[in-house]
Amino acid sequence: MCEIYVKADPILYESRSRPLRIHGCVTRIRLENLFWDTLAELAASERMTTNQLIGKLYGEIVAYRGDVVNCTSFLRVTCLRFLALKAGAADRPRLAAVAHIAVA
């Protein structure tokens, strides 16, 4: 099983920092290349640029939650959710989301 993961091209997990403007503020976001690729795919599916998508996601999460504690983690989770939904996985809470519930 591990060969599937350890033989991944190192360029996929190399991180890259990109500058972008979110709601008029210039910032930089550092993500691994695989996440940038996934964000680009998601953006294309929405007929947006990656920067437009990130700005839209940021605006929506701020409107919904009032704050973004860790924007890069939010973007990583967004990518994983996009891939899971694309693969047909149900949109339901996973074990990590309910970890606070004691298991008998």
Coordinates of C-alpha atoms in Angstrom, one line a residue:
M1 CA 0.0 0.0 0.0
C2 CA 2.7 2.5 0.9
E3 CA 4.2 2.3 -2.6
I4 CA 1.2 4.1 -3.9
Y5 CA 2.0 7.1 -1.7
V6 CA 5.8 7.0 -1.4
K7 CA 6.3 6.8 -5.1
A8 CA 4.4 10.1 -5.7
D9 CA 6.3 12.7 -7.7
P10 CA 8.1 15.0 -5.1
I11 CA 6.9 18.0 -7.1
L12 CA 3.4 17.2 -5.9
Y13 CA 4.2 17.8 -2.2
E14 CA 6.7 20.7 -2.8
S15 CA 5.1 23.8 -1.5
R16 CA 4.8 27.0 -3.5
S17 CA 3.8 30.5 -2.3
R18 CA 1.6 32.6 -4.5
P19 CA 0.7 36.3 -4.0
L20 CA -2.9 37.3 -4.4
R21 CA -5.3 40.0 -3.5
I22 CA -8.3 39.1 -1.3
H23 CA -10.8 41.9 -0.8
G24 CA -8.3 44.5 -1.6
C25 CA -5.5 43.2 0.6
V26 CA -2.4 41.7 -0.9
T27 CA -1.3 38.5 0.8
R28 CA 0.6 35.3 0.1
I29 CA -0.6 31.7 0.4
R30 CA 1.7 28.8 0.6
L31 CA 0.3 25.4 -0.4
E32 CA 1.7 22.2 -1.8
N33 CA 1.5 21.9 -5.6
L34 CA -1.1 19.2 -5.6
F35 CA -3.4 21.6 -3.7
W36 CA -2.7 24.4 -6.2
D37 CA -3.6 21.9 -9.0
T38 CA -6.8 20.9 -7.3
L39 CA -7.8 24.5 -6.7
A40 CA -7.1 25.3 -10.4
E41 CA -9.4 22.4 -11.4
L42 CA -12.1 23.6 -9.0
A43 CA -11.8 27.1 -10.3
A44 CA -12.0 26.0 -13.9
S45 CA -15.2 24.0 -13.1
E46 CA -16.6 27.3 -11.7
R47 CA -15.3 29.3 -14.7
M48 CA -13.0 31.3 -12.5
T49 CA -9.3 31.9 -12.1
T50 CA -7.7 30.3 -9.0
N51 CA -7.3 33.8 -7.4
Q52 CA -11.0 34.6 -8.0
L53 CA -12.0 31.3 -6.5
I54 CA -9.9 31.8 -3.4
G55 CA -11.3 35.3 -3.0
K56 CA -14.9 34.0 -3.4
L57 CA -14.3 31.2 -0.9
Y58 CA -12.7 33.6 1.6
G59 CA -15.7 36.0 1.3
E60 CA -18.1 33.1 1.8
I61 CA -16.4 31.7 4.8
V62 CA -16.1 35.1 6.5
A63 CA -19.8 35.7 5.8
Y64 CA -20.7 32.3 7.2
R65 CA -18.3 32.0 10.1
G66 CA -17.3 35.6 10.7
D67 CA -13.6 34.7 10.6
V68 CA -11.0 32.4 9.1
V69 CA -8.7 31.0 11.7
N70 CA -6.4 29.2 9.2
C71 CA -7.0 30.0 5.6
T72 CA -4.6 27.5 4.1
S73 CA -6.1 24.7 6.1
F74 CA -9.5 25.8 4.9
L75 CA -8.3 25.6 1.3
R76 CA -6.8 22.2 1.8
V77 CA -10.0 20.9 3.3
T78 CA -11.9 22.5 0.4
C79 CA -9.7 20.6 -2.1
L80 CA -10.3 17.3 -0.3
R81 CA -14.0 17.9 -0.1
F82 CA -14.1 18.8 -3.8
L83 CA -12.2 15.6 -4.7
A84 CA -14.5 13.5 -2.4
L85 CA -17.6 15.0 -3.9
K86 CA -16.2 14.5 -7.4
A87 CA -15.6 10.9 -6.6
G88 CA -19.2 10.5 -5.5
A89 CA -18.5 10.3 -1.8
A90 CA -21.5 11.4 0.4
D91 CA -21.2 14.8 2.0
R92 CA -21.4 13.6 5.6
P93 CA -19.3 14.2 8.7
R94 CA -16.3 12.0 9.0
L95 CA -14.7 10.5 12.1
A96 CA -12.5 13.6 12.6
A97 CA -15.6 15.8 12.7
V98 CA -17.1 13.8 15.5
A99 CA -13.9 12.8 17.3
H100 CA -15.2 14.6 20.5
I101 CA -17.9 11.9 20.9
A102 CA -16.7 9.1 23.1
V103 CA -16.6 5.7 21.5
A104 CA -18.0 2.9 23.7

